[in-house]
Amino acid sequence: MKTYPSLENIASPADVRRMSIAELGELAAEMRQAICEQVSVSGGHLAPNLGVVELTLALHHVFDFSHDRLLFDVGHQCYPHKLVTGRFASLGKLRQRDGMSGFPEPRESEYDLFSVGHAGTAVSTAIGMARGDMLRGEGDRRVVALVGDSSIVNGLSMEGLNNAGTLGRQLLVVLNDNGMSIGLPQGALSHYFDKVRVDHRFIDLKHRAREILEGRTAGKLVEEVYHRLGDTTKAALAHTHLFEHFGLVCIGPIDGHDLGELVHMLEEVSRIDRPVLLHVKTQKGRGFDFTAENPTAFHSPKPFRVSGGNAEMISGPRSFTSAYADALIDMMEDDERVVAVTAGMPDGTGLDKVIPRFPERAFDVGIAESHAVDMCAGMAKTGLRPFATIYSTFLQRAVDQIFQEVALQGLPVRFCLDRAGLVGGDGAVHHGFLDVALLRGFPKMTLMAACDEPTLRAALAFMRELDSGPSALRYPREEVPAPLEDETPPFELGRANLLADGGDLAVLAYGFPVHHALAARAELAEEGYEVAVYDARFAKPVDLALLRGLAEARTPILTVEDHHRDGGFGTAVLEALNDEGLETSAVHRLGLPDRWIYQGSRTDQQHEAGIDSAGIADEIRRVLGTRTARVVG
Ligand SMILES: Cc1ncc(C[n+]2csc(CCOP(=O)(O)OP(=O)(O)O)c2C)c(N)n1
């Protein structure tokens, strides 16, 4: 472990406020080193954090966020902020159970205002706090929102910006423009930012200042503000900036790694009592060649090895994501009607492999889940077979589109929900714990889960042919385990698959927990219990024939799912039995409890939720009436 003399001396942001620009520069170098060292061990967001080190220090140098407000968009770039707000000592437990979250987390610090993880929220919450503080007579609290260039074009950000101009008070939106999303940014606005970067830096500054003074472009508001600014800031007024039309005074782009310039500009704009957008140009992954040259791979890497200035990624086992991408490619080769869409997550969903193969039929639309879903609806309407590939947690952004444009029209959009269930280190902000509950109420929706690669492929093959309405398939953030069966039977609508027989109790597991159920069964067999395990496959429709048979034989049923216990698969089973007039008291449900599960390993999280083999075995013992081992034979 290296030593970090400057960083170790930072007890709170007050120390940062006291530092000179040169001292801040030394601190920045140490912070980069510390973040990289830690992420190489634990994994986490790297390139986004390396890019905002100076910007974060300058913000803490100029503002006092024990009183002022700092809101992060996404929040994956908050590590430097955590380091200077008294959490350097917890860096060693980044993303670990009972350690430091990788996202802003109010449980950890008063400097973190919201737990965030989804894009597009900072402008709106900042406007809300600005209005709230003003109404409560605390309008002297300055409010800052830090937003990336790909998140600011998200629909929600746009809604916020559209409203920001109506705020008659200070609000600073810092646009952290690194020219990147996780991968390449998408769409017209990314080209616009490219243009602004080139145009504004090199324009004749005097000429611009004169133009503004003459009021030719920016109008009264900027003129008023203009008279209060110093010369460099005047010159940096980006009077043709798009966001000026939203009623924001726009300044920049400025160099986001020049601490002197940053501090100077922030001091000036902090005094403007109007909404301001400060456009800051940063380099994603700054500080190390391997991160700066490959910011996508180092956006959120798994642990890696660094030697001699180079980094070597440790390649992991095959994931459900990779299995999905390969299956999708096969389907697209086979069927020209299959099209695929991701909303800003090509690498996370495996579509980075698919898009180059089928550039005409596979699309990244940027961080725009609602648009992605409606675009799929439009394509389905023309007779195509769209596969909307979205993390379960981000699909929540598009529930209304699934309702109106997809389900209500009966359109066969296929939703492929990666990271369904507990997600490990990203923690509460990213768990995919609600998709079944959210989608179950839509008429004609078909819901499926995969537990290994053959079931993933079988489910996809089934979905591909399902043109009668929408469908969704969930799969976890996991490596694909060895196939459960030598030959996996094809999916049939609403049919579960018996994996192991037994008469004492039947476990109906939805998706990945099947593996835990089988392990629990093996453990209990040694205690003399005979437990059947079914891969439930469908949460909608559930296997009524199976449920009827079990109810009539008075076999206790235990449902298990990596999803909230309320409203999920187990609830569907209860409701189906109840609707049939069958006994429901012998149905027991395991799923995620009604409280938040924070960052940690997926193994620990599943244990905490009681859906791992130990939790399942315990529940079966409880149901069958004894916790002590039965004597075999
Ligand atoms: C609603 C939503 N969709 C997708 C994501 C996944 N995601 C996390 S960071 C990121 C890229 C953000 O780009 P930008 O805001 O420019 O920040 P940068 O990483 O470049 O610093 C994406 C797509 C998310 N967090 N929220």
XYZ file of C-alpha atoms and ligand atoms in Angstrom:
659
model
C 0.000 0.000 0.000
C 1.346 3.378 -1.003
C 1.237 6.305 1.388
C -0.844 9.378 0.724
C 0.474 12.185 2.939
C -1.768 14.955 1.558
C -4.877 12.823 1.405
C -4.364 11.459 4.888
C -4.447 15.039 6.185
C -7.843 15.818 4.721
C -10.309 15.443 7.546
C -13.048 17.439 5.866
C -13.606 19.796 2.916
C -12.582 22.686 5.178
C -9.012 21.449 4.671
C -9.476 21.599 0.901
C -10.757 25.158 1.138
C -7.545 26.183 2.911
C -5.195 24.719 0.289
C -3.311 26.622 -2.385
C -3.681 25.698 -6.049
C -0.266 23.987 -5.951
C -1.264 21.949 -2.899
C -4.514 20.998 -4.557
C -2.483 19.737 -7.512
C -0.461 17.430 -5.244
C -3.628 16.213 -3.606
C -5.167 15.491 -7.008
C -2.237 13.281 -7.968
C -2.533 11.282 -4.735
C -6.266 10.910 -5.137
C -5.877 9.460 -8.613
C -3.314 6.996 -7.350
C -5.456 5.938 -4.390
C -8.589 5.471 -6.491
C -6.784 3.456 -9.144
C -5.055 1.286 -6.577
C -8.336 0.490 -4.856
C -10.373 -0.146 -8.004
C -7.675 -2.503 -9.272
C -8.391 -4.633 -6.206
C -12.136 -4.306 -5.722
C -13.407 -3.236 -9.127
C -15.580 -0.145 -9.436
C -15.975 3.000 -11.469
C -12.559 4.189 -12.503
C -12.366 6.370 -15.620
C -15.333 8.591 -14.630
C -13.694 9.332 -11.264
C -10.218 9.944 -12.629
C -11.712 12.564 -14.928
C -13.323 14.687 -12.221
C -10.562 14.876 -9.599
C -9.637 18.536 -10.227
C -13.259 19.507 -10.805
C -14.293 17.973 -7.478
C -11.441 19.641 -5.621
C -12.241 23.010 -7.176
C -15.915 22.646 -6.222
C -15.009 21.839 -2.608
C -12.447 24.655 -2.593
C -15.002 27.265 -3.646
C -18.249 26.017 -2.090
C -18.943 24.822 1.428
C -21.083 21.764 0.940
C -21.803 21.414 4.617
C -24.125 24.329 3.901
C -24.315 24.503 0.089
C -25.798 21.633 -1.895
C -23.983 19.257 -4.231
C -26.034 16.839 -6.305
C -24.456 14.157 -8.444
C -26.005 12.804 -11.609
C -25.660 8.989 -11.745
C -23.202 9.407 -8.884
C -20.623 6.982 -10.288
C -18.118 9.869 -10.280
C -18.348 10.543 -6.529
C -15.148 8.823 -5.303
C -13.016 12.010 -5.204
C -15.861 13.687 -3.303
C -15.919 10.813 -0.816
C -12.164 11.062 -0.322
C -12.361 14.700 0.748
C -15.485 14.317 2.865
C -13.901 12.184 5.549
C -14.100 8.781 3.914
C -10.556 8.054 2.807
C -10.278 5.463 5.576
C -13.225 3.509 4.109
C -11.839 3.452 0.578
C -10.344 0.019 1.291
C -13.875 -1.351 1.658
C -15.220 0.200 -1.521
C -18.406 -1.554 -2.734
C -18.144 -4.115 0.042
C -20.667 -5.172 2.611
C -20.733 -2.638 5.454
C -18.076 -0.677 3.568
C -18.221 2.332 1.304
C -20.871 2.494 -1.384
C -19.725 3.232 -4.932
C -22.492 5.812 -5.227
C -23.515 8.806 -3.122
C -25.102 7.475 0.039
C -26.678 9.722 2.684
C -26.288 6.931 5.275
C -22.540 7.471 4.967
C -22.238 11.229 5.060
C -24.171 14.467 5.310
C -22.274 15.520 2.182
C -24.231 12.962 0.131
C -27.728 14.305 -0.345
C -29.399 11.538 -2.359
C -28.643 7.859 -2.973
C -28.400 7.948 -6.743
C -27.354 5.603 -9.517
C -29.726 6.286 -12.390
C -28.986 9.027 -14.902
C -30.780 12.311 -15.384
C -31.932 13.121 -11.859
C -29.525 15.799 -10.594
C -30.955 18.875 -12.311
C -34.472 18.162 -11.064
C -33.494 17.377 -7.478
C -31.219 20.446 -7.486
C -34.085 22.662 -8.631
C -36.246 21.117 -5.909
C -33.671 21.824 -3.220
C -33.123 25.353 -4.547
C -36.847 26.030 -4.342
C -37.136 24.309 -0.962
C -34.264 26.253 0.579
C -35.673 29.490 -0.749
C -39.145 28.831 0.618
C -37.687 27.918 3.977
C -35.716 31.154 4.149
C -32.375 29.493 3.421
C -31.877 30.826 -0.057
C -28.230 31.593 0.751
C -27.437 27.897 0.327
C -25.934 27.641 -3.126
C -26.964 24.636 -5.192
C -24.728 22.754 -7.634
C -25.612 19.851 -9.913
C -22.795 17.861 -11.525
C -23.961 16.187 -14.735
C -22.128 14.279 -17.476
C -22.507 15.103 -21.155
C -24.355 11.867 -21.888
C -26.664 12.138 -18.899
C -27.608 15.747 -19.570
C -29.289 14.705 -22.802
C -31.439 12.171 -20.954
C -35.131 13.080 -21.143
C -35.390 13.679 -17.412
C -32.448 16.113 -17.466
C -34.133 17.964 -20.299
C -37.345 18.259 -18.305
C -35.313 19.710 -15.441
C -33.392 22.126 -17.639
C -36.614 23.270 -19.220
C -37.749 24.284 -15.740
C -34.387 25.558 -14.449
C -34.585 28.864 -16.290
C -37.693 29.782 -14.310
C -35.759 29.733 -11.023
C -35.166 33.305 -9.964
C -32.116 32.405 -7.921
C -28.644 30.881 -7.988
C -28.313 27.376 -9.436
C -25.144 26.024 -10.962
C -25.266 23.134 -13.390
C -21.743 21.871 -14.017
C -21.648 20.011 -17.297
C -18.799 17.512 -17.085
C -18.117 17.037 -20.757
C -15.681 14.216 -21.410
C -17.074 13.369 -24.818
C -17.977 9.890 -23.639
C -20.838 7.867 -22.261
C -19.739 4.410 -21.091
C -19.013 3.843 -24.748
C -19.323 6.444 -27.469
C -22.049 8.984 -26.823
C -25.023 8.740 -29.139
C -27.159 11.175 -31.030
C -27.369 14.708 -32.275
C -26.428 16.419 -29.019
C -23.147 14.551 -28.782
C -22.224 16.059 -32.158
C -23.352 19.428 -30.870
C -20.972 19.145 -27.902
C -18.158 18.210 -30.266
C -18.799 21.385 -32.172
C -18.993 23.595 -29.076
C -15.698 22.224 -27.831
C -13.942 23.182 -31.022
C -15.665 26.504 -31.676
C -15.560 28.164 -28.327
C -12.044 27.568 -27.147
C -10.448 29.347 -30.020
C -12.842 32.115 -30.906
C -11.458 35.624 -30.700
C -12.321 36.378 -27.085
C -12.418 40.140 -27.479
C -14.758 39.839 -30.394
C -17.110 37.666 -28.367
C -17.042 40.026 -25.417
C -17.922 42.965 -27.658
C -20.769 41.029 -29.236
C -22.226 40.258 -25.858
C -21.872 43.835 -24.643
C -23.697 45.059 -27.667
C -26.442 42.655 -26.646
C -26.456 41.087 -30.067
C -26.906 37.576 -28.887
C -27.573 36.914 -25.293
C -30.188 39.416 -24.244
C -30.704 41.400 -21.105
C -30.085 38.707 -18.576
C -26.571 37.960 -19.753
C -25.848 41.640 -20.086
C -26.755 42.160 -16.444
C -24.623 39.269 -15.334
C -21.853 40.244 -17.683
C -21.117 43.518 -15.948
C -20.370 41.670 -12.729
C -17.841 39.264 -14.192
C -14.076 39.395 -14.535
C -12.445 39.505 -17.981
C -11.671 35.827 -18.437
C -15.130 34.787 -17.415
C -16.611 37.359 -19.746
C -14.597 35.885 -22.523
C -15.821 32.415 -21.672
C -19.500 33.320 -21.887
C -20.702 30.837 -24.401
C -23.351 33.016 -25.880
C -24.447 30.637 -28.593
C -24.660 27.672 -26.268
C -27.768 25.548 -26.692
C -28.646 25.713 -23.009
C -28.795 29.468 -23.151
C -32.111 29.020 -24.895
C -33.275 27.282 -21.711
C -32.725 30.543 -19.828
C -29.341 29.571 -18.373
C -26.281 31.776 -18.474
C -23.773 29.509 -20.213
C -20.073 29.745 -19.581
C -17.322 27.662 -21.116
C -16.103 25.265 -22.169
C -13.218 25.620 -19.762
C -10.367 23.230 -19.017
C -11.499 20.838 -16.280
C -7.942 19.895 -15.315
C -6.604 23.412 -14.827
C -7.201 23.948 -11.128
C -6.444 27.676 -11.312
C -8.947 28.283 -14.107
C -11.561 26.068 -12.450
C -11.302 27.805 -9.091
C -11.389 31.223 -10.697
C -14.462 30.432 -12.804
C -16.300 28.734 -9.961
C -15.663 31.700 -7.692
C -17.131 34.001 -10.268
C -20.158 31.913 -11.181
C -20.901 31.127 -7.538
C -21.825 34.798 -7.160
C -24.326 34.862 -10.014
C -27.834 34.822 -8.629
C -29.270 33.207 -11.758
C -29.199 29.651 -13.122
C -25.835 29.105 -14.782
C -24.437 26.244 -16.799
C -20.670 25.920 -16.577
C -19.406 23.759 -19.399
C -16.262 21.970 -18.245
C -14.199 19.878 -20.586
C -12.517 16.889 -18.940
C -10.695 13.791 -20.058
C -12.305 10.552 -18.952
C -9.715 8.274 -17.374
C -7.156 11.069 -16.952
C -3.950 10.197 -15.132
C -2.961 6.812 -16.494
C -2.330 5.954 -20.126
C -4.268 2.710 -19.919
C -7.396 4.401 -18.550
C -7.224 7.515 -20.734
C -6.700 5.439 -23.870
C -9.464 2.985 -23.074
C -12.087 4.750 -20.969
C -14.825 2.324 -21.955
C -13.014 -0.765 -20.675
C -12.033 1.175 -17.549
C -15.418 2.794 -17.010
C -16.274 0.185 -14.407
C -13.703 -2.585 -14.577
C -13.516 -5.748 -12.553
C -10.263 -6.099 -10.574
C -7.176 -5.841 -12.806
C -3.382 -6.094 -12.555
C -1.110 -3.102 -13.108
C 2.523 -3.551 -13.968
C 4.995 -1.266 -15.676
C 2.353 1.363 -16.415
C 0.105 -1.137 -18.151
C -3.013 -2.832 -16.936
C -4.027 -6.363 -17.606
C -7.684 -7.239 -17.349
C -8.300 -10.550 -15.657
C -10.720 -12.311 -17.944
C -13.598 -13.808 -16.057
C -15.809 -16.797 -16.749
C -18.589 -16.635 -19.337
C -21.464 -14.462 -18.203
C -25.173 -14.550 -18.914
C -24.555 -11.306 -20.833
C -22.104 -13.017 -23.204
C -24.386 -16.011 -23.593
C -27.227 -13.630 -24.456
C -25.148 -11.741 -27.047
C -24.165 -14.973 -28.803
C -27.739 -16.249 -28.824
C -28.960 -12.908 -30.190
C -26.389 -12.993 -32.983
C -27.552 -16.484 -33.932
C -31.176 -15.338 -34.012
C -30.316 -12.268 -36.074
C -28.436 -14.408 -38.561
C -31.425 -16.670 -38.835
C -34.250 -14.170 -38.890
C -34.074 -10.802 -40.595
C -36.996 -9.526 -38.577
C -35.000 -9.644 -35.342
C -33.724 -6.210 -34.303
C -31.985 -5.262 -31.046
C -31.837 -2.071 -29.012
C -29.813 -0.918 -26.014
C -30.186 2.367 -24.134
C -26.610 3.457 -23.552
C -25.354 0.080 -22.342
C -23.791 -1.673 -25.350
C -20.989 -3.263 -23.341
C -23.081 -4.047 -20.265
C -25.713 -5.873 -22.298
C -23.384 -7.593 -24.772
C -24.693 -5.512 -27.664
C -21.188 -4.167 -28.258
C -20.606 -7.508 -29.944
C -23.910 -7.422 -31.831
C -23.921 -3.848 -33.191
C -20.773 -4.212 -35.357
C -22.170 -7.467 -36.786
C -25.574 -5.987 -37.604
C -25.147 -2.204 -37.788
C -28.441 -1.895 -39.664
C -30.476 -3.848 -37.137
C -28.869 -3.225 -33.754
C -29.047 0.208 -32.144
C -27.638 2.107 -29.189
C -29.961 5.062 -28.564
C -28.058 6.520 -25.602
C -29.413 6.854 -22.070
C -33.010 6.931 -23.248
C -34.914 3.894 -21.990
C -38.341 5.387 -22.693
C -37.380 6.171 -26.253
C -35.810 2.724 -26.681
C -39.062 1.041 -25.688
C -41.238 3.239 -27.890
C -38.870 2.789 -30.802
C -39.234 -0.965 -30.309
C -43.012 -0.519 -30.287
C -42.787 1.316 -33.597
C -40.587 -1.382 -35.114
C -42.884 -4.139 -33.831
C -45.796 -2.347 -35.470
C -44.059 -2.686 -38.823
C -43.694 -6.435 -38.348
C -40.177 -6.592 -36.951
C -39.233 -8.620 -33.890
C -37.550 -6.169 -31.503
C -35.422 -7.311 -28.580
C -35.169 -4.413 -26.110
C -32.102 -5.268 -24.065
C -32.171 -3.259 -20.869
C -30.986 -3.822 -17.313
C -33.913 -4.689 -15.088
C -33.270 -1.622 -12.899
C -33.235 0.798 -15.860
C -36.387 -0.678 -17.391
C -38.226 1.057 -14.566
C -37.717 4.271 -16.508
C -39.942 2.968 -19.290
C -42.857 1.343 -17.501
C -45.345 3.828 -18.932
C -44.137 3.147 -22.456
C -44.499 -0.575 -21.850
C -48.036 0.100 -20.684
C -49.278 2.406 -23.436
C -47.239 1.883 -26.576
C -46.432 -1.789 -26.129
C -48.901 -3.713 -23.974
C -52.045 -1.767 -24.754
C -51.342 -2.224 -28.466
C -50.585 -5.913 -27.910
C -47.244 -5.456 -29.646
C -44.663 -8.229 -29.453
C -41.714 -6.340 -28.033
C -39.288 -8.713 -26.332
C -37.685 -7.356 -23.158
C -34.375 -8.954 -22.248
C -33.606 -7.938 -18.693
C -29.956 -8.249 -17.802
C -28.826 -7.806 -14.146
C -32.204 -9.025 -12.909
C -32.050 -9.654 -9.177
C -29.323 -8.677 -6.744
C -26.369 -7.041 -8.451
C -23.535 -7.140 -5.917
C -21.143 -4.179 -5.590
C -23.371 -1.563 -7.241
C -25.839 -2.121 -4.420
C -29.324 -0.805 -3.774
C -29.408 1.701 -6.642
C -28.987 -1.035 -9.236
C -30.804 -4.141 -7.976
C -33.284 -5.484 -10.512
C -35.828 -6.411 -7.909
C -39.143 -5.208 -9.314
C -39.496 -6.254 -12.957
C -41.943 -9.096 -12.329
C -44.109 -6.908 -10.104
C -44.071 -4.064 -12.610
C -44.786 -6.157 -15.690
C -47.156 -8.770 -14.298
C -50.221 -6.542 -14.480
C -50.052 -5.979 -18.214
C -52.587 -8.091 -20.091
C -51.066 -10.646 -22.481
C -47.578 -10.164 -21.051
C -45.471 -13.322 -20.852
C -42.760 -13.415 -18.188
C -39.858 -15.846 -18.143
C -36.578 -16.414 -16.326
C -33.439 -18.291 -17.366
C -31.217 -20.266 -15.037
C -28.418 -21.455 -17.336
C -27.275 -20.977 -20.928
C -29.516 -23.650 -22.488
C -32.618 -22.232 -20.738
C -31.598 -18.736 -21.837
C -31.417 -19.932 -25.430
C -34.634 -21.920 -25.154
C -36.467 -18.924 -23.698
C -35.139 -16.645 -26.442
C -36.199 -19.116 -29.129
C -39.662 -19.233 -27.563
C -39.855 -15.432 -27.371
C -38.741 -14.978 -30.909
C -41.810 -16.850 -32.145
C -44.169 -15.201 -29.673
C -45.854 -12.593 -31.864
C -49.116 -12.431 -29.932
C -47.993 -9.884 -27.334
C -45.079 -8.580 -25.267
C -42.736 -10.828 -23.355
C -39.833 -10.437 -20.949
C -36.952 -12.658 -19.979
C -34.876 -12.028 -16.882
C -31.335 -13.262 -16.226
C -28.847 -12.367 -13.520
C -25.475 -10.683 -13.204
C -23.724 -14.028 -12.997
C -21.435 -16.383 -14.767
C -23.373 -19.076 -16.575
C -23.216 -22.271 -14.527
C -22.806 -25.712 -16.063
C -26.025 -26.706 -17.866
C -28.515 -28.324 -15.532
C -29.654 -30.965 -17.973
C -28.043 -32.886 -20.803
C -30.967 -31.908 -22.948
C -33.016 -28.898 -22.060
C -36.651 -29.262 -23.092
C -38.010 -26.376 -25.157
C -40.115 -23.713 -23.460
C -43.869 -24.244 -23.622
C -46.154 -21.414 -22.571
C -46.791 -21.598 -18.839
C -45.041 -24.922 -18.277
C -42.543 -25.458 -15.477
C -39.773 -28.021 -15.825
C -39.277 -30.744 -13.225
C -35.586 -31.065 -12.382
C -35.644 -33.398 -9.384
C -38.466 -35.385 -7.843
C -39.547 -35.693 -4.201
C -42.821 -36.013 -2.302
C -42.331 -34.021 0.918
C -42.333 -30.536 -0.573
C -42.002 -28.917 -4.004
C -39.685 -25.977 -4.559
C -40.711 -23.821 -7.483
C -37.701 -21.684 -8.236
C -37.865 -18.812 -10.691
C -34.600 -18.345 -12.565
C -31.169 -18.564 -10.994
C -32.281 -19.638 -7.479
C -32.972 -23.043 -9.052
C -29.315 -23.811 -8.382
C -29.650 -22.954 -4.714
C -32.805 -25.037 -4.503
C -30.988 -28.065 -5.922
C -28.137 -27.599 -3.446
C -30.634 -27.319 -0.585
C -32.381 -30.463 -1.832
C -29.084 -32.382 -1.769
C -28.378 -31.173 1.780
C -31.858 -32.116 2.965
C -31.712 -35.526 1.299
C -29.031 -36.401 3.831
C -31.532 -35.538 6.537
C -34.156 -37.789 4.972
C -36.291 -35.164 3.257
C -37.491 -35.748 -0.250
C -37.874 -32.470 -2.002
C -38.896 -31.863 -5.591
C -37.323 -28.971 -7.483
C -38.956 -27.316 -10.458
C -37.495 -24.695 -12.736
C -40.636 -22.571 -12.839
C -39.620 -20.866 -16.108
C -42.802 -18.716 -16.274
C -44.095 -16.126 -13.806
C -46.860 -15.282 -16.229
C -48.691 -17.467 -16.920
C -47.781 -19.758 -14.035
C -48.092 -23.527 -14.447
C -51.665 -24.031 -13.307
C -51.754 -27.756 -13.984
C -48.712 -28.241 -11.790
C -50.123 -26.052 -9.027
C -53.446 -27.874 -9.127
C -51.691 -31.243 -8.871
C -49.564 -30.153 -5.933
C -52.502 -28.577 -4.113
C -54.642 -31.665 -4.584
C -51.837 -33.916 -3.327
C -51.439 -31.520 -0.368
C -47.772 -31.092 -1.157
C -46.348 -27.959 0.465
C -44.992 -25.491 -2.076
C -42.009 -23.204 -1.574
C -41.450 -20.491 -4.163
C -38.018 -18.885 -4.464
C -37.021 -15.863 -6.496
C -34.284 -13.250 -6.765
C -36.919 -10.495 -6.775
C -38.926 -8.649 -4.184
C -41.065 -11.139 -2.311
C -44.160 -8.982 -2.757
C -45.689 -8.900 -6.205
C -43.294 -11.373 -7.767
C -43.463 -14.983 -8.859
C -44.524 -16.328 -5.447
C -47.372 -13.865 -5.305
C -48.436 -14.998 -8.780
C -48.542 -18.590 -7.520
C -50.634 -17.621 -4.492
C -53.057 -15.652 -6.602
C -53.415 -18.388 -9.200
C -54.241 -20.991 -6.546
C -56.658 -18.628 -4.869
C -58.372 -17.866 -8.171
C -58.818 -21.610 -8.710
C -60.434 -21.965 -5.308
C -57.524 -24.071 -4.118
C -55.837 -24.091 -0.723
C -53.076 -21.494 -0.382
C -51.976 -22.042 3.208
C -49.351 -24.569 2.115
C -47.616 -22.012 -0.120
C -44.478 -20.411 1.319
C -42.509 -17.689 -0.402
C -38.866 -16.708 -0.377
C -37.709 -13.542 -2.089
C -36.076 -10.242 -1.306
C -37.252 -8.815 2.003
C -39.071 -5.524 2.411
C -35.939 -3.534 3.230
C -32.948 -2.336 1.212
C -30.014 -4.578 0.586
C -26.834 -2.588 0.193
C -23.559 -3.204 -1.632
C -21.638 -6.430 -1.145
C -21.026 -9.634 -3.055
C -24.007 -11.301 -4.695
C -23.263 -14.314 -2.522
C -23.583 -12.265 0.659
C -26.642 -10.458 -0.597
C -28.447 -13.684 -1.492
C -27.573 -15.012 1.926
C -28.880 -11.878 3.599
C -32.123 -12.213 1.644
C -32.407 -15.883 2.604
C -32.639 -17.079 -0.996
C -29.384 -19.059 -1.076
C -29.181 -22.789 -0.405
C -28.873 -22.269 3.359
C -31.921 -20.001 3.430
C -33.947 -22.395 1.301
C -32.935 -25.429 3.385
C -33.834 -23.603 6.598
C -37.197 -22.622 5.247
C -37.939 -26.163 4.132
C -37.009 -27.513 7.572
C -39.258 -24.917 9.136
C -42.145 -25.764 6.795
C -41.760 -29.473 7.324
C -41.998 -28.961 11.008
C -38.601 -29.598 12.454
C -35.227 -27.875 12.477
C -33.408 -30.949 13.720
C -32.073 -33.609 11.415
C -34.223 -36.613 10.775
C -32.544 -39.935 11.224
C -32.093 -41.509 7.832
C -33.387 -45.083 7.357
C -31.245 5.588 -16.448
C -29.855 5.030 -16.576
N -29.526 4.328 -17.685
C -28.277 3.816 -17.807
C -27.338 4.010 -16.838
C -25.967 3.357 -16.921
N -24.897 4.348 -16.975
C -24.144 4.629 -15.893
S -22.991 5.781 -16.199
C -23.455 5.911 -17.788
C -22.747 6.871 -18.701
C -22.918 8.245 -18.227
O -22.260 9.121 -19.083
P -21.946 10.578 -18.584
O -23.099 11.130 -17.861
O -21.447 11.358 -19.738
O -20.819 10.374 -17.490
P -19.332 9.792 -17.664
O -19.388 8.356 -17.279
O -18.900 9.990 -19.078
O -18.522 10.584 -16.714
C -24.505 5.036 -18.084
C -25.135 4.875 -19.404
C -27.735 4.736 -15.700
N -26.903 4.930 -14.683
N -28.984 5.240 -15.606
